[in-house]
Amino acid sequence: MVIAAAVLVVTSRRIVHAALWLVVALGAVAGCFGALHAEFVALVQILVYVGAIVVLVLFALMLTKAPTNPLPALTTHRSPFAAGVAVVLALILGTGVVIAFGNEKIKPVPAGSAADIGTAVFRVWVLPFEVLSVLLLAALIGAIALSQRSGKLSEPSDTVSSSDDSAQKGDG
């Protein structure tokens, strides 16, 4: 399900549909984590990636007023070549992983509770976590500033035409 949804993300002609297929792909990855008995990681996957990242993508689409209609001009005739390159790279990476880790067994980790993960996040990883939050805030402020700037550029032409109309009405 993950692979099918990921292929649909890449091949979708509508950007909103691609974002919705991304929700399906990331939700299926969360299901894989749940099947591996990593419930905390599955919940974080749903909250952070499905909940926040996809909403951020959809928010950016709405904020920038990106076209939501199908975009056939963006598709090229190189898609079969790109798919072939992707398959070859997947085979090379898969072979490398099997060669590097083929005979190793996965050992259970004794400290994997939510309390241990929370302690690690807020003691060891707190600085990268805060830097990422500031970066996302700066990106959001930049997107709002750019959308406001483009809106102000189109206003003077509207005010000029409305003042011309009022001037014409006053003369007549």
Tab-separated table of C-alpha atoms in Angstrom:
chain	number	residue	atom	x	y	z
A	1	MET	CA	0.000	0.000	0.000
A	2	VAL	CA	2.883	2.363	0.769
A	3	ILE	CA	4.509	1.804	-2.605
A	4	ALA	CA	1.258	2.180	-4.547
A	5	ALA	CA	0.382	5.416	-2.733
A	6	ALA	CA	3.917	6.747	-3.234
A	7	VAL	CA	3.716	6.058	-6.962
A	8	LEU	CA	0.367	7.871	-7.068
A	9	VAL	CA	1.932	10.846	-5.246
A	10	VAL	CA	4.540	11.150	-7.974
A	11	THR	CA	2.281	10.451	-10.957
A	12	SER	CA	-0.783	12.471	-9.920
A	13	ARG	CA	-1.531	15.382	-12.219
A	14	ARG	CA	-3.343	17.397	-9.543
A	15	ILE	CA	-1.198	18.690	-6.707
A	16	VAL	CA	-3.993	18.434	-4.133
A	17	HIS	CA	-4.547	14.793	-5.076
A	18	ALA	CA	-0.810	14.222	-4.684
A	19	ALA	CA	-0.977	15.668	-1.158
A	20	LEU	CA	-3.909	13.404	-0.311
A	21	TRP	CA	-2.060	10.351	-1.638
A	22	LEU	CA	0.836	11.453	0.560
A	23	VAL	CA	-1.545	11.188	3.529
A	24	VAL	CA	-2.340	7.610	2.496
A	25	ALA	CA	1.343	6.714	2.057
A	26	LEU	CA	2.374	8.168	5.409
A	27	GLY	CA	-0.618	6.562	7.128
A	28	ALA	CA	0.391	3.196	5.684
A	29	VAL	CA	3.925	3.703	7.025
A	30	ALA	CA	2.366	4.366	10.442
A	31	GLY	CA	0.473	1.086	10.023
A	32	CYS	CA	3.774	-0.690	9.364
A	33	PHE	CA	5.170	0.756	12.601
A	34	GLY	CA	2.051	-0.443	14.407
A	35	ALA	CA	2.492	-3.936	12.992
A	36	LEU	CA	6.063	-3.925	14.337
A	37	HIS	CA	4.713	-3.112	17.834
A	38	ALA	CA	6.193	0.382	17.788
A	39	GLU	CA	2.970	2.109	18.769
A	40	PHE	CA	4.645	5.311	19.962
A	41	VAL	CA	6.503	5.745	16.683
A	42	ALA	CA	3.271	5.031	14.774
A	43	LEU	CA	1.450	7.745	16.718
A	44	VAL	CA	4.295	10.197	16.160
A	45	GLN	CA	4.208	9.322	12.446
A	46	ILE	CA	0.509	10.147	12.319
A	47	LEU	CA	0.741	13.311	14.411
A	48	VAL	CA	3.886	14.796	12.900
A	49	TYR	CA	3.862	13.679	9.291
A	50	VAL	CA	0.215	13.115	8.472
A	51	GLY	CA	-1.075	15.801	10.796
A	52	ALA	CA	1.508	18.543	10.495
A	53	ILE	CA	3.530	18.140	7.316
A	54	VAL	CA	0.616	17.411	4.976
A	55	VAL	CA	-1.428	20.225	6.516
A	56	LEU	CA	1.596	22.489	6.016
A	57	VAL	CA	1.800	21.442	2.356
A	58	LEU	CA	-1.903	22.076	1.810
A	59	PHE	CA	-1.631	25.400	3.670
A	60	ALA	CA	1.269	26.425	1.421
A	61	LEU	CA	-0.757	25.499	-1.661
A	62	MET	CA	-3.658	27.621	-0.525
A	63	LEU	CA	-1.437	30.498	0.605
A	64	THR	CA	0.499	30.699	-2.654
A	65	LYS	CA	-2.634	30.222	-4.755
A	66	ALA	CA	-0.998	27.418	-6.709
A	67	PRO	CA	-3.076	26.093	-9.592
A	68	THR	CA	-5.055	23.006	-8.614
A	69	ASN	CA	-6.119	22.016	-12.107
A	70	PRO	CA	-4.273	19.240	-13.958
A	71	LEU	CA	-0.882	20.343	-15.228
A	72	PRO	CA	-0.103	18.323	-18.365
A	73	ALA	CA	2.686	20.709	-19.373
A	74	LEU	CA	4.781	19.553	-16.415
A	75	THR	CA	4.761	15.940	-17.497
A	76	THR	CA	7.402	14.949	-19.985
A	77	HIS	CA	8.155	11.980	-22.149
A	78	ARG	CA	11.067	11.108	-19.859
A	79	SER	CA	8.850	9.383	-17.281
A	80	PRO	CA	9.733	5.834	-18.426
A	81	PHE	CA	13.436	6.711	-18.260
A	82	ALA	CA	13.002	8.171	-14.754
A	83	ALA	CA	11.126	5.035	-13.650
A	84	GLY	CA	13.936	2.864	-15.000
A	85	VAL	CA	16.551	4.904	-13.143
A	86	ALA	CA	14.467	4.622	-9.952
A	87	VAL	CA	14.262	0.830	-10.280
A	88	VAL	CA	18.004	0.523	-10.900
A	89	LEU	CA	18.791	2.730	-7.901
A	90	ALA	CA	16.384	0.724	-5.713
A	91	LEU	CA	18.127	-2.490	-6.752
A	92	ILE	CA	21.568	-1.024	-6.047
A	93	LEU	CA	20.500	0.285	-2.627
A	94	GLY	CA	18.718	-2.948	-1.749
A	95	THR	CA	21.748	-4.994	-2.734
A	96	GLY	CA	23.977	-2.729	-0.641
A	97	VAL	CA	21.749	-3.150	2.411
A	98	VAL	CA	21.650	-6.929	2.001
A	99	ILE	CA	25.424	-7.108	1.595
A	100	ALA	CA	26.035	-4.838	4.602
A	101	PHE	CA	23.422	-6.244	6.992
A	102	GLY	CA	22.375	-9.584	5.509
A	103	ASN	CA	23.509	-11.871	8.340
A	104	GLU	CA	22.706	-9.623	11.311
A	105	LYS	CA	19.785	-10.311	13.605
A	106	ILE	CA	17.641	-7.581	15.065
A	107	LYS	CA	18.089	-7.465	18.824
A	108	PRO	CA	15.222	-6.217	20.981
A	109	VAL	CA	15.844	-2.887	22.636
A	110	PRO	CA	14.980	-2.931	26.346
A	111	ALA	CA	14.516	0.830	26.685
A	112	GLY	CA	11.827	1.717	24.191
A	113	SER	CA	8.982	3.093	26.261
A	114	ALA	CA	7.396	6.468	25.662
A	115	ALA	CA	9.014	7.800	28.852
A	116	ASP	CA	12.495	6.830	27.645
A	117	ILE	CA	11.897	8.361	24.224
A	118	GLY	CA	10.517	11.543	25.803
A	119	THR	CA	13.545	11.804	28.072
A	120	ALA	CA	15.891	11.400	25.102
A	121	VAL	CA	13.998	13.989	23.037
A	122	PHE	CA	13.843	16.646	25.729
A	123	ARG	CA	17.335	16.141	27.162
A	124	VAL	CA	19.564	15.087	24.259
A	125	TRP	CA	17.657	16.352	21.211
A	126	VAL	CA	16.081	19.522	22.618
A	127	LEU	CA	18.369	21.945	20.732
A	128	PRO	CA	17.760	20.444	17.236
A	129	PHE	CA	14.046	20.249	18.077
A	130	GLU	CA	13.931	23.962	18.958
A	131	VAL	CA	16.031	24.949	15.919
A	132	LEU	CA	13.587	23.082	13.690
A	133	SER	CA	10.615	24.834	15.291
A	134	VAL	CA	12.232	28.255	14.725
A	135	LEU	CA	12.994	27.301	11.106
A	136	LEU	CA	9.375	26.285	10.489
A	137	LEU	CA	8.152	29.501	12.113
A	138	ALA	CA	10.475	31.566	9.893
A	139	ALA	CA	9.211	29.731	6.806
A	140	LEU	CA	5.602	30.408	7.811
A	141	ILE	CA	6.296	34.107	8.412
A	142	GLY	CA	8.109	34.318	5.073
A	143	ALA	CA	5.195	32.702	3.256
A	144	ILE	CA	2.750	35.145	4.850
A	145	ALA	CA	5.003	38.099	3.985
A	146	LEU	CA	5.303	36.986	0.361
A	147	SER	CA	1.562	36.507	0.026
A	148	GLN	CA	0.915	39.974	1.492
A	149	ARG	CA	3.484	41.584	-0.799
A	150	SER	CA	1.949	40.060	-3.941
A	151	GLY	CA	-1.506	41.206	-2.791
A	152	LYS	CA	-0.310	44.810	-2.366
A	153	LEU	CA	1.100	44.900	-5.888
A	154	SER	CA	-2.310	44.214	-7.395
A	155	GLU	CA	-4.204	46.729	-5.203
A	156	PRO	CA	-2.956	50.015	-6.758
A	157	SER	CA	-4.361	49.104	-10.173
A	158	ASP	CA	-7.752	48.449	-8.547
A	159	THR	CA	-7.706	51.741	-6.628
A	160	VAL	CA	-6.667	53.689	-9.720
A	161	SER	CA	-9.531	52.276	-11.743
A	162	SER	CA	-12.024	52.984	-8.949
A	163	SER	CA	-10.758	56.575	-8.573
A	164	ASP	CA	-11.012	57.050	-12.334
A	165	ASP	CA	-14.602	55.810	-12.204
A	166	SER	CA	-15.469	58.234	-9.390
A	167	ALA	CA	-13.797	61.083	-11.262
A	168	GLN	CA	-15.812	60.298	-14.353
A	169	LYS	CA	-19.027	60.146	-12.350
A	170	GLY	CA	-18.256	63.527	-10.772
A	171	ASP	CA	-17.689	65.133	-14.196
A	172	GLY	CA	-20.899	63.851	-15.679
